PDB file of C-alpha atoms in Angstrom:
ATOM      1  CA  MET A 249     -20.853   0.846 -33.547  1.00 60.00           C
ATOM      2  CA  VAL A 250     -22.437   1.942 -30.268  1.00 55.00           C
ATOM      3  CA  SER A 251     -21.022   4.979 -28.472  1.00 52.00           C
ATOM      4  CA  HIS A 252     -21.040   5.007 -24.696  1.00 48.00           C
ATOM      5  CA  ARG A 253     -19.774   7.455 -22.096  1.00 58.00           C
ATOM      6  CA  ALA A 254     -19.623   6.798 -18.374  1.00 62.00           C
ATOM      7  CA  MET A 255     -19.072   9.143 -15.464  1.00 67.00           C
ATOM      8  CA  PRO A 256     -16.050   8.227 -13.271  1.00 74.00           C
ATOM      9  CA  ASP A 257     -16.901   7.368  -9.692  1.00 77.00           C
ATOM     10  CA  PHE A 258     -14.044   9.292  -8.069  1.00 82.00           C
ATOM     11  CA  PRO A 259     -14.518  12.854  -6.731  1.00 87.00           C
ATOM     12  CA  ARG A 260     -13.469  15.803  -8.865  1.00 91.00           C
ATOM     13  CA  PRO A 261     -11.275  17.277  -6.052  1.00 92.00           C
ATOM     14  CA  VAL A 262      -9.116  14.126  -6.216  1.00 94.00           C
ATOM     15  CA  VAL A 263      -8.659  14.621  -9.973  1.00 94.00           C
ATOM     16  CA  GLU A 264      -7.796  18.278  -9.451  1.00 95.00           C
ATOM     17  CA  TYR A 265      -5.320  17.368  -6.707  1.00 95.00           C
ATOM     18  CA  LEU A 266      -3.461  14.957  -8.977  1.00 96.00           C
ATOM     19  CA  ALA A 267      -3.661  17.406 -11.911  1.00 96.00           C
ATOM     20  CA  ARG A 268      -1.960  20.077  -9.794  1.00 96.00           C
ATOM     21  CA  LEU A 269       0.820  17.630  -8.892  1.00 96.00           C
ATOM     22  CA  LEU A 270       1.298  16.688 -12.534  1.00 96.00           C
ATOM     23  CA  ALA A 271       1.315  20.343 -13.628  1.00 94.00           C
ATOM     24  CA  GLY A 272       3.941  21.135 -11.001  1.00 94.00           C
ATOM     25  CA  HIS A 273       6.027  18.176 -12.157  1.00 93.00           C
ATOM     26  CA  ARG A 274       5.877  19.391 -15.751  1.00 93.00           C
ATOM     27  CA  ARG A 275       7.063  22.838 -14.715  1.00 93.00           C
ATOM     28  CA  MET A 276       9.879  21.279 -12.685  1.00 93.00           C
ATOM     29  CA  ILE A 277      11.210  19.218 -15.603  1.00 92.00           C
ATOM     30  CA  GLY A 278      10.757  22.121 -18.050  1.00 91.00           C
ATOM     31  CA  THR A 279       8.002  20.729 -20.281  1.00 86.00           C
ATOM     32  CA  ARG A 280       7.032  23.297 -22.900  1.00 87.00           C
ATOM     33  CA  GLY A 281       3.371  24.149 -23.326  1.00 82.00           C
ATOM     34  CA  GLY A 282       1.563  22.322 -26.134  1.00 82.00           C
ATOM     35  CA  THR A 283       4.122  19.493 -26.386  1.00 86.00           C
ATOM     36  CA  ARG A 284       2.072  16.871 -24.510  1.00 89.00           C
ATOM     37  CA  ALA A 285      -0.710  14.785 -26.002  1.00 89.00           C
ATOM     38  CA  LEU A 286      -2.780  15.202 -22.828  1.00 90.00           C
ATOM     39  CA  GLY A 287      -3.063  18.077 -20.396  1.00 92.00           C
ATOM     40  CA  PRO A 288      -2.561  17.491 -16.648  1.00 93.00           C
ATOM     41  CA  PHE A 289      -6.293  17.061 -15.992  1.00 94.00           C
ATOM     42  CA  ARG A 290      -6.848  14.381 -18.653  1.00 94.00           C
ATOM     43  CA  GLN A 291      -3.653  12.615 -17.599  1.00 94.00           C
ATOM     44  CA  ALA A 292      -4.930  12.612 -14.013  1.00 95.00           C
ATOM     45  CA  VAL A 293      -8.190  11.019 -15.167  1.00 94.00           C
ATOM     46  CA  LEU A 294      -6.244   8.293 -16.979  1.00 95.00           C
ATOM     47  CA  VAL A 295      -4.158   7.519 -13.893  1.00 95.00           C
ATOM     48  CA  LEU A 296      -7.152   7.516 -11.557  1.00 95.00           C
ATOM     49  CA  ARG A 297      -9.143   5.222 -13.836  1.00 94.00           C
ATOM     50  CA  TRP A 298      -6.266   2.739 -13.719  1.00 95.00           C
ATOM     51  CA  PHE A 299      -6.142   2.868  -9.917  1.00 95.00           C
ATOM     52  CA  ARG A 300      -9.895   2.826  -9.402  1.00 92.00           C
ATOM     53  CA  ASP A 301     -11.121   0.445 -12.114  1.00 89.00           C
ATOM     54  CA  HIS A 302      -8.029  -1.722 -12.692  1.00 87.00           C
ATOM     55  CA  ALA A 303      -8.499  -0.967 -16.391  1.00 84.00           C
ATOM     56  CA  CYS A 304      -6.003  -2.157 -18.998  1.00 89.00           C
ATOM     57  CA  VAL A 305      -3.581   0.524 -20.152  1.00 91.00           C
ATOM     58  CA  HIS A 306      -4.369  -0.262 -23.789  1.00 91.00           C
ATOM     59  CA  CYS A 307      -8.038   0.593 -23.198  1.00 91.00           C
ATOM     60  CA  LEU A 308      -7.190   3.764 -21.276  1.00 92.00           C
ATOM     61  CA  ALA A 309      -4.836   4.906 -24.049  1.00 92.00           C
ATOM     62  CA  ARG A 310      -7.466   4.173 -26.703  1.00 92.00           C
ATOM     63  CA  ASP A 311     -10.089   6.191 -24.801  1.00 89.00           C
ATOM     64  CA  ALA A 312      -7.648   9.103 -24.483  1.00 89.00           C
ATOM     65  CA  ASP A 313      -6.697   8.863 -28.187  1.00 91.00           C
ATOM     66  CA  ILE A 314      -3.012   8.291 -27.456  1.00 93.00           C
ATOM     67  CA  SER A 315      -0.637   5.406 -28.180  1.00 94.00           C
ATOM     68  CA  GLN A 316      -0.212   2.537 -25.733  1.00 94.00           C
ATOM     69  CA  ALA A 317       3.436   3.506 -25.142  1.00 94.00           C
ATOM     70  CA  THR A 318       2.393   7.054 -24.251  1.00 94.00           C
ATOM     71  CA  GLY A 319      -0.312   5.661 -21.970  1.00 94.00           C
ATOM     72  CA  TYR A 320       2.242   3.626 -20.038  1.00 95.00           C
ATOM     73  CA  ARG A 321       4.594   6.619 -19.820  1.00 95.00           C
ATOM     74  CA  TYR A 322       1.820   8.852 -18.466  1.00 95.00           C
ATOM     75  CA  LEU A 323       0.734   6.173 -15.994  1.00 96.00           C
ATOM     76  CA  HIS A 324       4.215   5.643 -14.589  1.00 96.00           C
ATOM     77  CA  GLU A 325       4.729   9.404 -14.347  1.00 96.00           C
ATOM     78  CA  GLY A 326       1.505   9.708 -12.351  1.00 96.00           C
ATOM     79  CA  ILE A 327       2.511   6.870 -10.016  1.00 96.00           C
ATOM     80  CA  ASP A 328       5.908   8.454  -9.346  1.00 96.00           C
ATOM     81  CA  VAL A 329       4.439  11.924  -8.742  1.00 97.00           C
ATOM     82  CA  LEU A 330       1.962  10.495  -6.218  1.00 97.00           C
ATOM     83  CA  ALA A 331       4.456   8.201  -4.478  1.00 96.00           C
ATOM     84  CA  ALA A 332       6.768  11.173  -3.935  1.00 96.00           C
ATOM     85  CA  GLN A 333       4.042  12.673  -1.704  1.00 95.00           C
ATOM     86  CA  ALA A 334       3.846   9.607   0.550  1.00 95.00           C
ATOM     87  CA  PRO A 335       4.910  10.388   4.140  1.00 93.00           C
ATOM     88  CA  GLU A 336       8.039   8.954   5.710  1.00 95.00           C
ATOM     89  CA  LEU A 337       7.618   6.614   8.679  1.00 95.00           C
ATOM     90  CA  THR A 338       9.404   8.986  11.055  1.00 95.00           C
ATOM     91  CA  GLN A 339       7.020  11.806  10.096  1.00 95.00           C
ATOM     92  CA  VAL A 340       3.977   9.591  10.599  1.00 96.00           C
ATOM     93  CA  LEU A 341       5.106   8.402  14.024  1.00 96.00           C
ATOM     94  CA  GLU A 342       5.908  11.941  15.171  1.00 95.00           C
ATOM     95  CA  ARG A 343       2.471  13.146  14.073  1.00 94.00           C
ATOM     96  CA  CYS A 344       0.813  10.206  15.868  1.00 95.00           C
ATOM     97  CA  ARG A 345       2.705  11.032  19.046  1.00 93.00           C
ATOM     98  CA  GLN A 346       1.729  14.710  18.845  1.00 93.00           C
ATOM     99  CA  GLU A 347      -1.926  13.783  18.310  1.00 93.00           C
ATOM    100  CA  GLY A 348      -1.832  11.553  21.359  1.00 93.00           C
ATOM    101  CA  LEU A 349      -2.690   8.240  19.692  1.00 94.00           C
ATOM    102  CA  PRO A 350      -2.513   5.384  22.225  1.00 94.00           C
ATOM    103  CA  PHE A 351      -0.905   2.972  19.738  1.00 95.00           C
ATOM    104  CA  VAL A 352      -0.437   2.142  16.064  1.00 95.00           C
ATOM    105  CA  VAL A 353      -1.110  -1.136  14.278  1.00 95.00           C
ATOM    106  CA  LEU A 354       1.556  -2.870  12.180  1.00 95.00           C
ATOM    107  CA  ASP A 355       0.629  -5.517   9.622  1.00 93.00           C
ATOM    108  CA  GLY A 356       1.685  -6.843   6.248  1.00 92.00           C
ATOM    109  CA  THR A 357      -0.227  -7.521   3.058  1.00 92.00           C
ATOM    110  CA  LEU A 358       0.491  -9.516  -0.067  1.00 92.00           C
ATOM    111  CA  VAL A 359      -0.273  -7.735  -3.342  1.00 93.00           C
ATOM    112  CA  ARG A 360      -0.769 -10.241  -6.150  1.00 91.00           C
ATOM    113  CA  CYS A 361       1.261  -9.822  -9.312  1.00 89.00           C
ATOM    114  CA  ASP A 362       2.219 -11.707 -12.460  1.00 84.00           C
ATOM    115  CA  ARG A 363       5.080 -14.180 -12.432  1.00 72.00           C
ATOM    116  CA  THR A 364       8.513 -12.797 -13.309  1.00 70.00           C
ATOM    117  CA  ALA A 365      12.014 -14.232 -13.405  1.00 65.00           C
ATOM    118  CA  GLY A 366      13.838 -14.656 -10.112  1.00 64.00           C
ATOM    119  CA  GLU A 367      14.766 -17.506  -7.792  1.00 65.00           C
ATOM    120  CA  THR A 368      15.797 -17.860  -4.167  1.00 63.00           C
ATOM    121  CA  GLU A 369      18.969 -19.629  -3.048  1.00 60.00           C
ATOM    122  CA  ARG A 370      16.930 -22.836  -2.723  1.00 63.00           C
ATOM    123  CA  GLY A 371      15.758 -22.607  -6.329  1.00 60.00           C
ATOM    124  CA  THR A 372      12.159 -21.611  -5.575  1.00 64.00           C
ATOM    125  CA  ASP A 373      10.345 -18.684  -7.186  1.00 71.00           C
ATOM    126  CA  LEU A 374      11.367 -15.445  -5.501  1.00 69.00           C
ATOM    127  CA  ARG A 375       7.900 -13.898  -5.489  1.00 78.00           C
ATOM    128  CA  TYR A 376       5.790 -16.995  -4.845  1.00 81.00           C
ATOM    129  CA  ALA A 377       3.872 -16.527  -1.568  1.00 83.00           C
ATOM    130  CA  ILE A 378       2.987 -19.845   0.061  1.00 78.00           C
ATOM    131  CA  ARG A 379       0.326 -18.165   2.203  1.00 82.00           C
ATOM    132  CA  ILE A 380      -1.877 -17.257  -0.765  1.00 77.00           C
ATOM    133  CA  LYS A 381      -0.404 -19.729  -3.287  1.00 84.00           C
ATOM    134  CA  HIS A 382       0.224 -16.961  -5.798  1.00 81.00           C
ATOM    135  CA  PHE A 383       2.971 -14.617  -6.944  1.00 88.00           C
ATOM    136  CA  ALA A 384       2.957 -11.430  -4.921  1.00 90.00           C
ATOM    137  CA  GLY A 385       4.887  -8.635  -3.264  1.00 91.00           C
ATOM    138  CA  ASN A 386       5.033  -8.130   0.517  1.00 93.00           C
ATOM    139  CA  VAL A 387       4.178  -4.606   1.690  1.00 95.00           C
ATOM    140  CA  GLN A 388       4.187  -3.538   5.345  1.00 95.00           C
ATOM    141  CA  PHE A 389       1.722  -0.920   6.507  1.00 95.00           C
ATOM    142  CA  LEU A 390       0.887   1.101   9.608  1.00 95.00           C
ATOM    143  CA  ALA A 391      -2.632   2.103  10.628  1.00 94.00           C
ATOM    144  CA  ALA A 392      -4.283   4.239  13.300  1.00 94.00           C
ATOM    145  CA  PRO A 393      -6.500   2.604  15.953  1.00 93.00           C
ATOM    146  CA  ASP A 394      -9.617   3.587  13.960  1.00 92.00           C
ATOM    147  CA  GLY A 395      -8.358   1.852  10.801  1.00 91.00           C
ATOM    148  CA  THR A 396      -6.998   4.870   8.940  1.00 92.00           C
ATOM    149  CA  PRO A 397      -3.977   3.823   6.826  1.00 94.00           C
ATOM    150  CA  LEU A 398      -0.970   5.944   7.750  1.00 95.00           C
ATOM    151  CA  TRP A 399       2.109   4.547   6.005  1.00 96.00           C
ATOM    152  CA  VAL A 400       3.186   1.825   3.582  1.00 96.00           C
ATOM    153  CA  SER A 401       6.657   0.460   2.937  1.00 95.00           C
ATOM    154  CA  GLU A 402       8.610  -0.406  -0.165  1.00 95.00           C
ATOM    155  CA  VAL A 403       7.922  -3.867  -1.562  1.00 94.00           C
ATOM    156  CA  GLU A 404       9.744  -7.079  -0.711  1.00 92.00           C
ATOM    157  CA  PRO A 405       9.398 -10.370  -2.635  1.00 90.00           C
ATOM    158  CA  GLY A 406       6.294 -12.378  -1.816  1.00 86.00           C
ATOM    159  CA  ASN A 407       8.210 -15.170  -0.095  1.00 86.00           C
ATOM    160  CA  THR A 408       9.544 -12.718   2.530  1.00 89.00           C
ATOM    161  CA  HIS A 409       8.172 -13.246   6.039  1.00 90.00           C
ATOM    162  CA  ASP A 410       6.357 -10.289   7.597  1.00 92.00           C
ATOM    163  CA  LEU A 411       8.865 -10.066  10.439  1.00 94.00           C
ATOM    164  CA  ALA A 412      11.812 -10.010   8.041  1.00 93.00           C
ATOM    165  CA  ALA A 413      10.182  -7.267   5.953  1.00 94.00           C
ATOM    166  CA  ALA A 414       9.360  -5.261   9.089  1.00 94.00           C
ATOM    167  CA  ARG A 415      12.965  -5.492  10.269  1.00 95.00           C
ATOM    168  CA  ILE A 416      14.071  -3.913   6.998  1.00 94.00           C
ATOM    169  CA  HIS A 417      11.506  -1.124   6.758  1.00 94.00           C
ATOM    170  CA  ALA A 418       9.765  -0.443  10.068  1.00 94.00           C
ATOM    171  CA  LEU A 419      11.108  -1.860  13.319  1.00 94.00           C
ATOM    172  CA  PRO A 420      14.029   0.552  13.977  1.00 94.00           C
ATOM    173  CA  ASP A 421      11.683   3.564  13.902  1.00 95.00           C
ATOM    174  CA  LEU A 422       8.953   1.712  15.827  1.00 95.00           C
ATOM    175  CA  TYR A 423      11.421   0.950  18.624  1.00 95.00           C
ATOM    176  CA  ARG A 424      12.172   4.661  19.007  1.00 94.00           C
ATOM    177  CA  ALA A 425       8.464   5.493  18.952  1.00 94.00           C
ATOM    178  CA  ALA A 426       7.770   2.902  21.676  1.00 93.00           C
ATOM    179  CA  ARG A 427      10.515   4.426  23.794  1.00 93.00           C
ATOM    180  CA  ASP A 428       8.725   7.782  23.459  1.00 91.00           C
ATOM    181  CA  GLY A 429       5.383   6.321  24.551  1.00 92.00           C
ATOM    182  CA  LEU A 430       3.809   5.121  21.282  1.00 95.00           C
ATOM    183  CA  PRO A 431       3.606   1.281  21.290  1.00 95.00           C
ATOM    184  CA  THR A 432       2.828  -0.916  18.294  1.00 95.00           C
ATOM    185  CA  LEU A 433       0.296  -3.750  18.144  1.00 95.00           C
ATOM    186  CA  ALA A 434       0.901  -6.634  15.735  1.00 93.00           C
ATOM    187  CA  ASP A 435      -0.255 -10.184  15.061  1.00 91.00           C
ATOM    188  CA  ILE A 436       1.439 -13.521  15.692  1.00 90.00           C
ATOM    189  CA  GLY A 437       3.529 -13.140  12.532  1.00 89.00           C
ATOM    190  CA  TYR A 438       5.715 -10.616  14.384  1.00 91.00           C
ATOM    191  CA  LEU A 439       6.503 -12.857  17.334  1.00 89.00           C
ATOM    192  CA  GLY A 440      10.019 -12.021  18.494  1.00 86.00           C
ATOM    193  CA  ALA A 441       9.997  -8.502  17.053  1.00 86.00           C
ATOM    194  CA  GLY A 442      11.305  -7.046  20.305  1.00 86.00           C
ATOM    195  CA  GLY A 443      10.410  -4.458  22.928  1.00 86.00           C
ATOM    196  CA  GLY A 444       7.538  -2.091  22.224  1.00 89.00           C
ATOM    197  CA  ILE A 445       5.938  -4.429  19.653  1.00 93.00           C
ATOM    198  CA  HIS A 446       3.017  -6.134  21.399  1.00 93.00           C
ATOM    199  CA  VAL A 447       2.056  -9.515  19.917  1.00 91.00           C
ATOM    200  CA  PRO A 448      -0.224 -12.335  21.137  1.00 90.00           C
ATOM    201  CA  PHE A 449       1.028 -15.154  23.309  1.00 85.00           C
ATOM    202  CA  ARG A 450       1.425 -18.507  21.585  1.00 80.00           C
ATOM    203  CA  LYS A 451       1.553 -21.954  23.166  1.00 75.00           C
ATOM    204  CA  HIS A 452       4.997 -23.564  23.039  1.00 69.00           C
ATOM    205  CA  PRO A 453       4.755 -26.795  21.047  1.00 65.00           C
ATOM    206  CA  ASP A 454       7.031 -28.682  23.476  1.00 63.00           C
ATOM    207  CA  LEU A 455       5.201 -27.732  26.683  1.00 62.00           C
ATOM    208  CA  PRO A 456       2.006 -29.377  27.970  1.00 65.00           C
ATOM    209  CA  GLY A 457      -1.200 -27.495  28.795  1.00 64.00           C
ATOM    210  CA  ASP A 458      -2.551 -24.273  27.364  1.00 75.00           C
ATOM    211  CA  ILE A 459      -1.275 -20.697  27.601  1.00 73.00           C
ATOM    212  CA  GLY A 460      -3.350 -19.908  30.676  1.00 78.00           C
ATOM    213  CA  LEU A 461      -6.434 -17.826  31.315  1.00 83.00           C
ATOM    214  CA  GLY A 462      -4.499 -14.591  31.826  1.00 83.00           C
ATOM    215  CA  ASN A 463      -2.680 -14.938  28.502  1.00 82.00           C
ATOM    216  CA  GLN A 464      -5.900 -15.880  26.724  1.00 87.00           C
ATOM    217  CA  THR A 465      -7.549 -12.723  28.082  1.00 90.00           C
ATOM    218  CA  TYR A 466      -4.557 -10.668  26.963  1.00 87.00           C
ATOM    219  CA  ASN A 467      -4.821 -12.131  23.447  1.00 88.00           C
ATOM    220  CA  LYS A 468      -8.526 -11.287  23.225  1.00 91.00           C
ATOM    221  CA  LEU A 469      -7.944  -7.713  24.354  1.00 91.00           C
ATOM    222  CA  LEU A 470      -5.067  -7.308  21.922  1.00 88.00           C
ATOM    223  CA  ARG A 471      -7.149  -8.716  19.073  1.00 89.00           C
ATOM    224  CA  GLY A 472     -10.014  -6.374  19.864  1.00 90.00           C
ATOM    225  CA  LEU A 473      -7.737  -3.339  19.782  1.00 90.00           C
ATOM    226  CA  ARG A 474      -5.905  -4.469  16.674  1.00 89.00           C
ATOM    227  CA  PHE A 475      -8.600  -5.579  14.251  1.00 86.00           C
ATOM    228  CA  PRO A 476      -9.834  -2.106  13.096  1.00 88.00           C
ATOM    229  CA  GLY A 477      -6.279  -1.239  12.092  1.00 86.00           C
ATOM    230  CA  GLU A 478      -5.809  -4.494  10.214  1.00 84.00           C
ATOM    231  CA  ARG A 479      -8.816  -3.593   8.042  1.00 87.00           C
ATOM    232  CA  ALA A 480      -6.951  -0.553   6.682  1.00 89.00           C
ATOM    233  CA  MET A 481      -5.300  -2.327   3.780  1.00 89.00           C
ATOM    234  CA  ALA A 482      -8.500  -4.192   2.885  1.00 89.00           C
ATOM    235  CA  VAL A 483     -10.290  -0.861   2.590  1.00 88.00           C
ATOM    236  CA  LEU A 484      -7.418   0.518   0.491  1.00 91.00           C
ATOM    237  CA  LYS A 485      -7.561  -2.465  -1.883  1.00 92.00           C
ATOM    238  CA  GLN A 486     -11.309  -2.165  -2.305  1.00 92.00           C
ATOM    239  CA  ARG A 487     -11.170   1.546  -3.115  1.00 92.00           C
ATOM    240  CA  TRP A 488      -8.132   1.294  -5.408  1.00 93.00           C
ATOM    241  CA  ARG A 489      -8.790  -2.018  -7.140  1.00 93.00           C
ATOM    242  CA  THR A 490      -5.504  -2.146  -9.011  1.00 94.00           C
ATOM    243  CA  LEU A 491      -3.946  -3.261  -5.693  1.00 94.00           C
ATOM    244  CA  GLN A 492      -5.873  -6.523  -5.956  1.00 93.00           C
ATOM    245  CA  HIS A 493      -3.582  -7.635  -8.792  1.00 93.00           C
ATOM    246  CA  VAL A 494      -0.764  -5.478 -10.137  1.00 92.00           C
ATOM    247  CA  THR A 495       0.044  -6.198 -13.777  1.00 90.00           C
ATOM    248  CA  LEU A 496       3.009  -3.838 -13.990  1.00 91.00           C
ATOM    249  CA  SER A 497       6.489  -4.866 -12.887  1.00 90.00           C
ATOM    250  CA  PRO A 498       6.437  -6.341  -9.335  1.00 90.00           C
ATOM    251  CA  SER A 499       9.219  -3.913  -8.414  1.00 91.00           C
ATOM    252  CA  ARG A 500       6.643  -1.116  -8.804  1.00 94.00           C
ATOM    253  CA  ILE A 501       4.253  -2.509  -6.170  1.00 94.00           C
ATOM    254  CA  GLY A 502       5.757  -0.370  -3.396  1.00 94.00           C
ATOM    255  CA  ALA A 503       5.388   2.868  -5.383  1.00 96.00           C
ATOM    256  CA  ILE A 504       1.876   1.898  -6.504  1.00 96.00           C
ATOM    257  CA  THR A 505       0.771   1.205  -2.937  1.00 96.00           C
ATOM    258  CA  GLN A 506       2.275   4.465  -1.704  1.00 96.00           C
ATOM    259  CA  ALA A 507       0.518   6.329  -4.523  1.00 96.00           C
ATOM    260  CA  ALA A 508      -2.776   4.682  -3.526  1.00 96.00           C
ATOM    261  CA  LEU A 509      -2.232   5.845   0.055  1.00 96.00           C
ATOM    262  CA  VAL A 510      -1.749   9.445  -1.121  1.00 96.00           C
ATOM    263  CA  LEU A 511      -4.891   9.231  -3.258  1.00 95.00           C
ATOM    264  CA  ASN A 512      -6.805   7.778  -0.312  1.00 93.00           C
ATOM    265  CA  ASN A 513      -5.751  10.704   1.886  1.00 91.00           C
ATOM    266  CA  ALA A 514      -6.857  13.140  -0.834  1.00 90.00           C
ATOM    267  CA  TRP A 515     -10.216  11.328  -1.085  1.00 88.00           C
ATOM    268  CA  ARG A 516     -10.736  11.564   2.680  1.00 77.00           C
TER     269      ARG A 516
END
């Protein structure tokens, strides 16, 4: 046998931040001292390794000298504790308005997952996303003009259109923010979202000619303002690699993404 130890590549302050949250959670639920297999710090390391390295829970539990069932229980507890710290959309928009941001960027992302039971009314797989030809969950997110991720929504099935998901989770609050002077920029997938949501012009399929020079210029300007914000989720997925393919229940994708956002803010 060959022994090997590696140093994690996440900062110690992030581990300490999560450990404090876990310790507070244990006090809240009345956990007695000495009754847990792992202390808050070691549990935080386990959770962060799963987020950062996309490691299998069996391997993480083996490294921590605990059972696989306990490893899953500690992981889910860590996800829930982190997701509870995720900001609400109304809070994010109010902070953006107070800071004087000129706009926010709305976009959606598909987080791959394993296939699970569930069908639509037409008999197709509920979570099969045609766009990426894979099973996934649809998560909406909001970003600052410089690409800083600000907010993520709960998950919808992968076959849900971005506009439909935004209508459930984001548009009502974005309308109020636009009324108060904070517009939203989005891509062509949100065409028809309504007032305050600025999307590119698209040529009507039944009309001859192109969209015109003025509309083309508008689209280029909108794309230039929007693209740093649309990179926010790509950066999040690269830092927290478990978002590239979630192997837990697809219903947990929303909480996992929110937890990753909280960890990202602690890292920054």
